[in-house]
mmCIF file of C-alpha atoms in Angstrom:
data_model
loop_
_atom_site.group_PDB
_atom_site.id
_atom_site.type_symbol
_atom_site.label_atom_id
_atom_site.label_comp_id
_atom_site.label_asym_id
_atom_site.label_seq_id
_atom_site.Cartn_x
_atom_site.Cartn_y
_atom_site.Cartn_z
ATOM 1 C CA MET A 1 104.917 234.894 95.782
ATOM 2 C CA SER A 2 104.748 232.568 98.714
ATOM 3 C CA THR A 3 101.005 231.499 99.315
ATOM 4 C CA SER A 4 101.691 231.927 102.977
ATOM 5 C CA VAL A 5 101.893 236.191 102.463
ATOM 6 C CA ILE A 6 98.109 235.520 100.254
ATOM 7 C CA ALA A 7 95.321 236.245 102.145
ATOM 8 C CA ASP A 8 93.177 233.321 103.574
ATOM 9 C CA VAL A 9 95.613 230.950 101.572
ATOM 10 C CA PRO A 10 96.838 228.030 104.412
ATOM 11 C CA PRO A 11 100.392 227.828 104.095
ATOM 12 C CA PHE A 12 102.150 224.495 102.902
ATOM 13 C CA LEU A 13 103.878 222.103 105.313
ATOM 14 C CA SER A 14 107.434 223.013 103.662
ATOM 15 C CA GLU A 15 106.803 226.510 104.308
ATOM 16 C CA ILE A 16 106.396 225.979 108.092
ATOM 17 C CA SER A 17 109.141 223.187 108.512
ATOM 18 C CA GLY A 18 112.255 223.208 106.262
ATOM 19 C CA ARG A 19 112.838 220.074 107.561
ATOM 20 C CA ASP A 20 109.601 218.358 106.443
ATOM 21 C CA LYS A 21 109.964 219.549 102.742
ATOM 22 C CA LYS A 22 110.902 215.777 101.862
ATOM 23 C CA TRP A 23 107.392 214.716 102.580
ATOM 24 C CA ASP A 24 106.242 216.422 99.326
ATOM 25 C CA LEU A 25 109.102 214.890 97.078
ATOM 26 C CA ARG A 26 108.320 211.464 98.447
ATOM 27 C CA LYS A 27 104.586 212.055 98.011
ATOM 28 C CA SER A 28 104.754 212.807 94.203
ATOM 29 C CA GLU A 29 106.941 210.044 93.730
ATOM 30 C CA ALA A 30 104.577 207.694 95.524
ATOM 31 C CA ASN A 31 101.894 208.912 93.689
ATOM 32 C CA GLN A 32 103.594 208.868 90.025
ATOM 33 C CA LEU A 33 104.556 204.860 91.200
ATOM 34 C CA ALA A 34 100.625 204.184 92.150
ATOM 35 C CA GLN A 35 99.837 205.223 88.570
ATOM 36 C CA LEU A 36 102.802 202.873 86.849
ATOM 37 C CA TYR A 37 100.540 199.722 88.702
ATOM 38 C CA LYS A 38 97.143 200.744 87.946
ATOM 39 C CA GLY A 39 95.205 199.037 85.459
ATOM 40 C CA THR A 40 98.250 195.811 86.021
ATOM 41 C CA HIS A 41 97.814 192.719 87.731
ATOM 42 C CA PHE A 42 99.364 194.767 90.557
ATOM 43 C CA ASN A 43 96.349 197.234 90.732
ATOM 44 C CA ARG A 44 96.244 196.437 94.427
ATOM 45 C CA LEU A 45 99.083 198.414 95.316
ATOM 46 C CA TYR A 46 97.922 200.887 92.923
ATOM 47 C CA GLU A 47 94.980 201.464 95.417
ATOM 48 C CA ARG A 48 96.866 201.296 98.524
ATOM 49 C CA ILE A 49 100.484 203.332 97.929
ATOM 50 C CA LEU A 50 97.473 205.909 96.578
ATOM 51 C CA ILE A 51 95.922 206.913 99.669
ATOM 52 C CA CYS A 52 99.591 206.457 101.685
ATOM 53 C CA ALA A 53 100.325 209.412 103.877
ATOM 54 C CA GLU A 54 97.719 211.778 102.708
ATOM 55 C CA GLU A 55 97.026 213.307 105.489
ATOM 56 C CA LEU A 56 99.537 214.031 108.073
ATOM 57 C CA ARG A 57 99.168 215.241 111.457
ATOM 58 C CA PHE A 58 102.086 216.748 113.537
ATOM 59 C CA GLU A 59 102.314 218.001 117.078
ATOM 60 C CA LEU A 60 103.692 221.516 118.027
ATOM 61 C CA GLU A 61 104.299 222.366 121.515
ATOM 62 C CA SER A 62 103.050 225.320 123.031
ATOM 63 C CA GLY A 63 105.601 227.977 122.727
ATOM 64 C CA VAL A 64 107.928 225.787 120.096
ATOM 65 C CA ASP A 65 109.422 227.099 117.058
ATOM 66 C CA GLU A 66 107.197 225.649 113.986
ATOM 67 C CA SER A 67 110.529 224.602 112.217
ATOM 68 C CA ASN A 68 110.329 221.771 115.441
ATOM 69 C CA LEU A 69 107.346 219.693 114.459
ATOM 70 C CA LYS A 70 106.684 215.874 115.243
ATOM 71 C CA LEU A 71 104.740 213.636 113.331
ATOM 72 C CA LYS A 72 101.869 212.324 115.411
ATOM 73 C CA SER A 73 99.939 210.372 113.079
ATOM 74 C CA ALA A 74 99.383 209.482 109.565
ATOM 75 C CA ARG A 75 98.437 206.320 107.646
ATOM 76 C CA PHE A 76 101.295 204.337 105.754
ATOM 77 C CA CYS A 77 100.540 201.801 103.008
ATOM 78 C CA ARG A 78 103.680 199.528 103.809
ATOM 79 C CA VAL A 79 104.443 198.331 100.047
ATOM 80 C CA ARG A 80 107.702 197.266 99.771
ATOM 81 C CA HIS A 81 108.988 199.846 96.806
ATOM 82 C CA CYS A 82 106.476 202.932 97.728
ATOM 83 C CA PRO A 83 108.872 206.060 98.212
ATOM 84 C CA ILE A 84 107.266 206.938 101.193
ATOM 85 C CA CYS A 85 107.542 203.717 103.249
ATOM 86 C CA GLN A 86 111.149 202.945 101.908
ATOM 87 C CA TRP A 87 112.109 206.395 103.484
ATOM 88 C CA ARG A 88 111.034 205.945 106.269
ATOM 89 C CA ARG A 89 112.140 201.995 107.144
ATOM 90 C CA GLN A 90 115.628 203.979 106.248
ATOM 91 C CA ARG A 91 114.957 206.359 108.934
ATOM 92 C CA MET A 92 113.830 203.247 111.048
ATOM 93 C CA TRP A 93 117.402 201.544 110.563
ATOM 94 C CA PHE A 94 119.435 204.117 110.638
ATOM 95 C CA GLY A 95 118.236 205.299 114.413
ATOM 96 C CA ARG A 96 118.498 201.781 115.451
ATOM 97 C CA PHE A 97 122.130 201.357 114.263
ATOM 98 C CA VAL A 98 122.910 205.163 115.886
ATOM 99 C CA ASN A 99 121.367 204.242 119.147
ATOM 100 C CA THR A 100 123.549 201.072 119.753
ATOM 101 C CA LEU A 101 126.284 202.032 118.335
ATOM 102 C CA PRO A 102 127.690 203.669 121.537
ATOM 103 C CA LYS A 103 127.091 200.617 123.361
ATOM 104 C CA MET A 104 128.340 198.558 120.964
ATOM 105 C CA LEU A 105 131.784 200.461 120.857
ATOM 106 C CA GLU A 106 131.776 200.524 124.582
ATOM 107 C CA ASP A 107 131.562 196.678 124.908
ATOM 108 C CA TYR A 108 134.309 196.068 122.119
ATOM 109 C CA PRO A 109 136.184 199.523 122.016
ATOM 110 C CA SER A 110 138.986 197.980 120.045
ATOM 111 C CA ALA A 111 136.641 196.810 117.027
ATOM 112 C CA LYS A 112 137.186 198.401 113.590
ATOM 113 C CA PHE A 113 134.740 198.541 110.963
ATOM 114 C CA LEU A 114 134.855 198.118 107.005
ATOM 115 C CA HIS A 115 132.285 199.077 104.299
ATOM 116 C CA LEU A 116 132.533 196.288 101.429
ATOM 117 C CA THR A 117 130.700 196.174 98.274
ATOM 118 C CA LEU A 118 129.971 193.216 96.210
ATOM 119 C CA THR A 119 128.847 192.644 92.928
ATOM 120 C CA THR A 120 128.054 190.525 90.115
ATOM 121 C CA ARG A 121 127.253 190.932 86.556
ATOM 122 C CA ASN A 122 124.371 192.938 85.552
ATOM 123 C CA CYS A 123 120.993 190.159 85.001
ATOM 124 C CA ASP A 124 118.017 190.339 82.993
ATOM 125 C CA VAL A 125 115.643 191.674 85.473
ATOM 126 C CA LYS A 126 113.415 188.222 84.861
ATOM 127 C CA ASN A 127 116.392 186.543 86.314
ATOM 128 C CA LEU A 128 116.910 188.861 89.096
ATOM 129 C CA ARG A 129 115.407 186.586 91.734
ATOM 130 C CA ALA A 130 117.855 183.792 90.935
ATOM 131 C CA THR A 131 120.922 186.233 91.210
ATOM 132 C CA LEU A 132 119.836 186.918 94.416
ATOM 133 C CA THR A 133 119.909 183.761 94.917
ATOM 134 C CA ASP A 134 123.189 183.025 93.969
ATOM 135 C CA MET A 135 124.792 185.818 95.914
ATOM 136 C CA ASN A 136 123.129 184.876 98.714
ATOM 137 C CA LYS A 137 124.803 181.387 98.552
ATOM 138 C CA ALA A 138 128.114 183.063 97.662
ATOM 139 C CA TRP A 139 127.729 185.183 100.988
ATOM 140 C CA THR A 140 127.210 181.863 102.853
ATOM 141 C CA ARG A 141 130.239 180.546 101.270
ATOM 142 C CA LEU A 142 132.340 183.916 101.838
ATOM 143 C CA SER A 143 131.208 183.996 105.816
ATOM 144 C CA GLN A 144 132.619 180.244 106.414
ATOM 145 C CA ARG A 145 136.445 181.505 104.972
ATOM 146 C CA LYS A 146 139.446 181.976 106.868
ATOM 147 C CA GLN A 147 138.884 186.078 106.155
ATOM 148 C CA PHE A 148 136.005 185.973 108.051
ATOM 149 C CA LYS A 149 137.368 184.695 111.192
ATOM 150 C CA ALA A 150 138.244 188.040 112.135
ATOM 151 C CA VAL A 151 134.950 189.578 111.799
ATOM 152 C CA LEU A 152 132.790 190.355 114.800
ATOM 153 C CA GLY A 153 129.563 190.944 113.119
ATOM 154 C CA TRP A 154 127.596 192.392 110.222
ATOM 155 C CA VAL A 155 124.785 193.801 108.313
ATOM 156 C CA LYS A 156 124.200 193.171 104.732
ATOM 157 C CA ALA A 157 122.114 195.224 102.352
ATOM 158 C CA VAL A 158 120.841 194.219 98.859
ATOM 159 C CA GLU A 159 120.622 197.817 96.380
ATOM 160 C CA ILE A 160 119.452 197.029 92.938
ATOM 161 C CA THR A 161 120.163 199.826 90.191
ATOM 162 C CA ARG A 162 118.469 200.170 86.805
ATOM 163 C CA ASN A 163 120.932 200.070 83.890
ATOM 164 C CA ARG A 164 121.112 202.582 80.722
ATOM 165 C CA GLU A 165 123.544 202.896 77.884
ATOM 166 C CA ASP A 166 124.600 206.223 76.210
ATOM 167 C CA GLY A 167 123.037 207.893 79.278
ATOM 168 C CA SER A 168 119.070 207.824 77.950
ATOM 169 C CA LEU A 169 118.037 204.423 76.576
ATOM 170 C CA TRP A 170 116.901 202.198 79.591
ATOM 171 C CA PHE A 171 117.253 198.424 78.707
ATOM 172 C CA ASP A 172 115.478 195.351 80.879
ATOM 173 C CA THR A 173 118.761 194.918 83.029
ATOM 174 C CA ALA A 174 119.178 194.903 86.912
ATOM 175 C CA HIS A 175 122.796 195.380 88.618
ATOM 176 C CA PRO A 176 121.845 194.057 92.209
ATOM 177 C CA HIS A 177 124.750 194.012 94.549
ATOM 178 C CA PHE A 178 125.302 193.648 98.705
ATOM 179 C CA HIS A 179 126.515 196.702 101.041
ATOM 180 C CA VAL A 180 128.143 195.405 103.929
ATOM 181 C CA LEU A 181 129.255 196.851 107.118
ATOM 182 C CA LEU A 182 131.724 194.574 108.899
ATOM 183 C CA MET A 183 132.907 194.997 112.764
ATOM 184 C CA VAL A 184 136.236 193.155 112.825
ATOM 185 C CA LYS A 185 138.654 192.286 115.577
ATOM 186 C CA PRO A 186 142.098 194.432 115.486
ATOM 187 C CA SER A 187 143.773 191.122 114.244
ATOM 188 C CA TYR A 188 141.889 191.510 111.283
ATOM 189 C CA PHE A 189 144.516 194.413 110.194
ATOM 190 C CA THR A 190 147.709 192.524 111.196
ATOM 191 C CA GLY A 191 149.652 189.568 110.175
ATOM 192 C CA LYS A 192 147.680 186.758 108.159
ATOM 193 C CA SER A 193 144.404 188.104 109.159
ATOM 194 C CA TYR A 194 144.578 190.768 106.994
ATOM 195 C CA VAL A 195 143.135 190.483 103.792
ATOM 196 C CA SER A 196 144.050 193.034 100.666
ATOM 197 C CA HIS A 197 141.512 194.205 97.802
ATOM 198 C CA THR A 198 142.676 191.843 95.431
ATOM 199 C CA GLN A 199 142.316 189.046 97.871
ATOM 200 C CA TRP A 200 138.511 190.144 98.258
ATOM 201 C CA VAL A 201 137.901 190.074 94.224
ATOM 202 C CA GLN A 202 139.763 186.399 94.491
ATOM 203 C CA THR A 203 137.533 184.899 97.206
ATOM 204 C CA TRP A 204 134.276 186.958 96.169
ATOM 205 C CA ARG A 205 135.092 185.267 92.442
ATOM 206 C CA GLU A 206 135.382 181.937 94.259
ATOM 207 C CA CYS A 207 132.560 182.011 96.298
ATOM 208 C CA LEU A 208 130.505 183.418 93.410
ATOM 209 C CA ARG A 209 131.843 180.672 91.347
ATOM 210 C CA VAL A 210 132.481 182.911 88.422
ATOM 211 C CA ASP A 211 134.685 182.840 85.500
ATOM 212 C CA TYR A 212 135.457 186.724 85.663
ATOM 213 C CA ASP A 213 136.816 188.922 88.265
ATOM 214 C CA PRO A 214 133.529 190.927 89.821
ATOM 215 C CA THR A 215 133.703 194.654 91.129
ATOM 216 C CA VAL A 216 134.730 194.922 95.371
ATOM 217 C CA HIS A 217 135.347 197.592 97.080
ATOM 218 C CA VAL A 218 136.635 197.651 100.440
ATOM 219 C CA GLN A 219 137.175 200.840 102.643
ATOM 220 C CA VAL A 220 138.164 201.075 106.305
ATOM 221 C CA ILE A 221 135.966 203.472 108.341
ATOM 222 C CA LYS A 222 137.897 205.735 110.164
ATOM 223 C CA PRO A 223 135.628 206.920 113.106
ATOM 224 C CA LYS A 224 137.905 210.164 114.038
ATOM 225 C CA ASN A 225 136.001 213.077 112.965
ATOM 226 C CA PRO A 226 132.854 214.815 114.298
ATOM 227 C CA LEU A 227 129.479 214.612 112.280
ATOM 228 C CA PRO A 228 129.349 217.764 110.070
ATOM 229 C CA SER A 229 126.053 219.841 108.982
ATOM 230 C CA SER A 230 126.164 218.580 105.929
ATOM 231 C CA LEU A 231 125.715 215.082 105.134
ATOM 232 C CA PRO A 232 123.792 212.432 102.530
ATOM 233 C CA GLU A 233 119.792 212.431 103.714
ATOM 234 C CA MET A 234 119.990 209.625 105.384
ATOM 235 C CA ALA A 235 122.635 210.632 107.714
ATOM 236 C CA SER A 236 120.919 213.563 108.936
ATOM 237 C CA VAL A 237 117.703 211.638 110.182
ATOM 238 C CA PRO A 238 117.301 210.413 113.904
ATOM 239 C CA PRO A 239 117.080 213.034 116.334
ATOM 240 C CA ASN A 240 116.222 210.731 118.702
ATOM 241 C CA ALA A 241 119.957 209.565 118.847
ATOM 242 C CA VAL A 242 121.716 210.519 122.123
ATOM 243 C CA PRO A 243 124.968 212.298 120.396
ATOM 244 C CA VAL A 244 122.796 213.900 117.482
ATOM 245 C CA GLU A 245 121.265 217.698 118.183
ATOM 246 C CA PHE A 246 119.540 219.629 115.796
ATOM 247 C CA ASN A 247 120.090 223.747 114.810
ATOM 248 C CA PRO A 248 116.975 225.727 114.605
ATOM 249 C CA ASP A 249 117.280 225.358 110.478
ATOM 250 C CA GLY A 250 117.334 221.556 110.940
ATOM 251 C CA THR A 251 121.211 221.064 109.945
ATOM 252 C CA LEU A 252 123.475 218.947 112.872
ATOM 253 C CA LYS A 253 125.578 220.353 115.159
ATOM 254 C CA ALA A 254 128.845 218.861 115.507
ATOM 255 C CA THR A 255 128.886 216.024 117.317
ATOM 256 C CA LYS A 256 130.767 213.024 119.018
ATOM 257 C CA LEU A 257 129.216 210.610 116.409
ATOM 258 C CA PRO A 258 131.994 209.339 113.947
ATOM 259 C CA GLN A 259 131.337 211.548 110.300
ATOM 260 C CA GLU A 260 132.678 208.350 108.101
ATOM 261 C CA MET A 261 130.513 205.630 110.314
ATOM 262 C CA ALA A 262 127.690 207.824 109.732
ATOM 263 C CA LYS A 263 128.079 207.937 105.705
ATOM 264 C CA ALA A 264 128.682 204.575 105.854
ATOM 265 C CA VAL A 265 125.757 203.066 107.785
ATOM 266 C CA SER A 266 123.557 205.648 105.548
ATOM 267 C CA GLU A 267 124.631 203.873 102.543
ATOM 268 C CA VAL A 268 124.127 200.577 103.969
ATOM 269 C CA VAL A 269 120.525 201.400 105.110
ATOM 270 C CA LYS A 270 119.471 203.281 102.192
ATOM 271 C CA TYR A 271 116.661 202.293 99.189
ATOM 272 C CA ALA A 272 116.973 198.909 97.815
ATOM 273 C CA VAL A 273 116.006 200.843 94.373
ATOM 274 C CA LYS A 274 116.007 204.188 93.574
ATOM 275 C CA PRO A 275 112.811 205.581 93.598
ATOM 276 C CA GLN A 276 114.375 207.697 90.183
ATOM 277 C CA ASP A 277 114.319 203.748 88.533
ATOM 278 C CA LEU A 278 110.904 202.924 90.128
ATOM 279 C CA VAL A 279 108.983 205.993 88.559
ATOM 280 C CA LEU A 280 110.676 205.076 84.980
ATOM 281 C CA GLY A 281 108.502 202.292 84.969
ATOM 282 C CA GLY A 282 107.630 200.019 81.964
ATOM 283 C CA GLU A 283 107.652 196.012 82.089
ATOM 284 C CA TRP A 284 111.030 196.337 84.425
ATOM 285 C CA LEU A 285 109.369 197.947 87.232
ATOM 286 C CA LEU A 286 106.329 194.940 86.860
ATOM 287 C CA THR A 287 109.166 192.417 86.664
ATOM 288 C CA LEU A 288 111.026 193.609 89.431
ATOM 289 C CA THR A 289 108.150 193.972 91.813
ATOM 290 C CA ASP A 290 107.102 190.486 91.185
ATOM 291 C CA GLN A 291 111.058 188.901 90.937
ATOM 292 C CA LEU A 292 111.431 190.915 94.960
ATOM 293 C CA ARG A 293 108.403 189.788 97.083
ATOM 294 C CA GLY A 294 109.172 187.481 99.279
ATOM 295 C CA THR A 295 112.918 188.489 99.524
ATOM 296 C CA LYS A 296 114.967 190.173 102.093
ATOM 297 C CA ALA A 297 116.681 193.513 101.749
ATOM 298 C CA ILE A 298 118.732 193.995 105.111
ATOM 299 C CA ALA A 299 120.280 190.854 107.242
ATOM 300 C CA LEU A 300 122.107 190.637 110.336
ATOM 301 C CA GLY A 301 125.115 188.243 111.566
ATOM 302 C CA GLY A 302 127.534 187.856 114.230
ATOM 303 C CA VAL A 303 127.205 190.583 117.557
ATOM 304 C CA MET A 304 125.314 193.015 115.588
ATOM 305 C CA LYS A 305 122.269 190.827 116.050
ATOM 306 C CA ASP A 306 122.680 191.016 119.590
ATOM 307 C CA TYR A 307 122.451 194.801 119.718
ATOM 308 C CA ILE A 308 120.389 196.037 116.450
ATOM 309 C CA GLN A 309 117.026 194.853 116.234
ATOM 310 C CA ALA A 310 114.938 194.846 113.032
ATOM 311 C CA PRO A 311 112.169 197.184 112.840
ATOM 312 C CA ASP A 312 108.823 196.500 112.550
ATOM 313 C CA GLU A 313 106.401 197.129 109.837
ATOM 314 C CA ASP A 314 103.359 198.687 111.615
ATOM 315 C CA ASP A 315 102.213 202.285 111.115
ATOM 316 C CA GLU A 316 103.520 203.037 114.876
ATOM 317 C CA GLU A 317 106.765 202.258 113.967
ATOM 318 C CA LEU A 318 106.995 204.476 110.583
ATOM 319 C CA ILE A 319 105.311 207.392 112.233
ATOM 320 C CA THR A 320 108.143 207.591 114.719
ATOM 321 C CA ALA A 321 110.970 206.526 112.593
ATOM 322 C CA GLY A 322 113.926 208.872 113.691
ATOM 323 C CA LEU A 323 111.899 210.333 116.603
ATOM 324 C CA GLU A 324 112.378 210.268 120.275
ATOM 325 C CA SER A 325 109.514 208.743 122.664
ATOM 326 C CA GLU A 326 109.055 211.097 125.502
ATOM 327 C CA GLU A 327 106.136 210.967 127.879
ATOM 328 C CA ALA A 328 104.381 214.247 128.868
ATOM 329 C CA ALA A 329 104.971 215.817 132.033
ATOM 330 C CA VAL A 330 102.445 216.252 134.712
ATOM 331 C CA GLY A 331 100.873 219.517 134.078
ATOM 332 C CA GLU A 332 102.717 219.979 130.854
ATOM 333 C CA VAL A 333 100.633 221.878 128.428
ATOM 334 C CA GLU A 334 99.321 219.558 125.634
ATOM 335 C CA PRO A 335 100.903 219.993 122.312
ATOM 336 C CA VAL A 336 98.773 221.870 119.506
ATOM 337 C CA VAL A 337 98.167 219.524 116.645
ATOM 338 C CA ILE A 338 97.999 220.497 112.873
ATOM 339 C CA SER A 339 97.335 218.693 110.176
ATOM 340 C CA PHE A 340 98.234 218.958 106.477
ATOM 341 C CA GLY A 341 96.609 216.943 103.245
ATOM 342 C CA TRP A 342 98.155 216.349 100.228
ATOM 343 C CA ARG A 343 97.239 218.914 97.317
ATOM 344 C CA GLU A 344 98.358 216.725 94.426
ATOM 345 C CA ARG A 345 97.840 219.695 91.842
ATOM 346 C CA LEU A 346 99.835 221.836 93.907
ATOM 347 C CA LYS A 347 102.590 219.023 94.702
ATOM 348 C CA HIS A 348 102.330 219.964 97.768
ATOM 349 C CA TYR A 349 101.018 219.324 101.546
ATOM 350 C CA GLN A 350 98.972 222.143 103.106
ATOM 351 C CA GLN A 351 97.541 223.257 106.196
ATOM 352 C CA GLN A 352 94.209 221.909 107.051
ATOM 353 C CA ALA A 353 91.546 223.915 109.030
#
């Protein structure tokens, strides 16, 4: 039975707002991760993550349905691998992209887009930093090749997955790879400017300076279809984007935002390491944390740097991620504020008096 129908039992956030169910999942993952850092040389991360988003305060304007809550305040730890803070950063990046795409496409109406994935062989997690350094040097070489003459701008993100064998046994290996969104001139698809998949593989191999053919995926993004109501998590984030509107149940209304573009941006700016990989813990997690310290997850180049600014890391930016900032009109009724506290035993945020 739902707790909301039991007398004198405060409701859960997930009962009041279906759109905010992910808070329960992220906070639960964050606490799992915190416990894995406890008692290690990363004990300070344990202390910071444990108190991340312990209380959430939402605004509810008078007369507005409770499914439309707006986060007003929260305290975030800003730890790189915290599932909550990773999630909020994703929202910030996605919001920046969606809000700048209309202007970018207006200035470059004939531009085309590609989603490029560049990989290398799995490495021991102890060698992850060195592997990423080699990959970034290879990217610099690639950007100087003739294939890049038709590239107007790009955004490159690092993703690292944890590897397993036989579906159950985990090993201390990591699979680093780049997700890249390329903005190219129309001439890319014509004559000598066109780069086939085979050419991409060969060029990336040469830039990596390896003796094998690395896996490369390249997909042309065809921004024709409208954005549907069902998309991956990141593609349903920013209610502040001009072309995005939500239904009462939290799903997206059909819009003019290109479906394939939204999916590609979602893939590029998603988490650097899956929370599911992090909460498995072990020496892999501790070594990964050491190896990634001070490295950059997302980089911008070309004209995209003129349109997209990297999000800040302060709490205010994390709070407003994906939300529009509006000033209250003179004489407008002050919004109601509802607070929710994390209940570890229940694994839910519950309304506070």
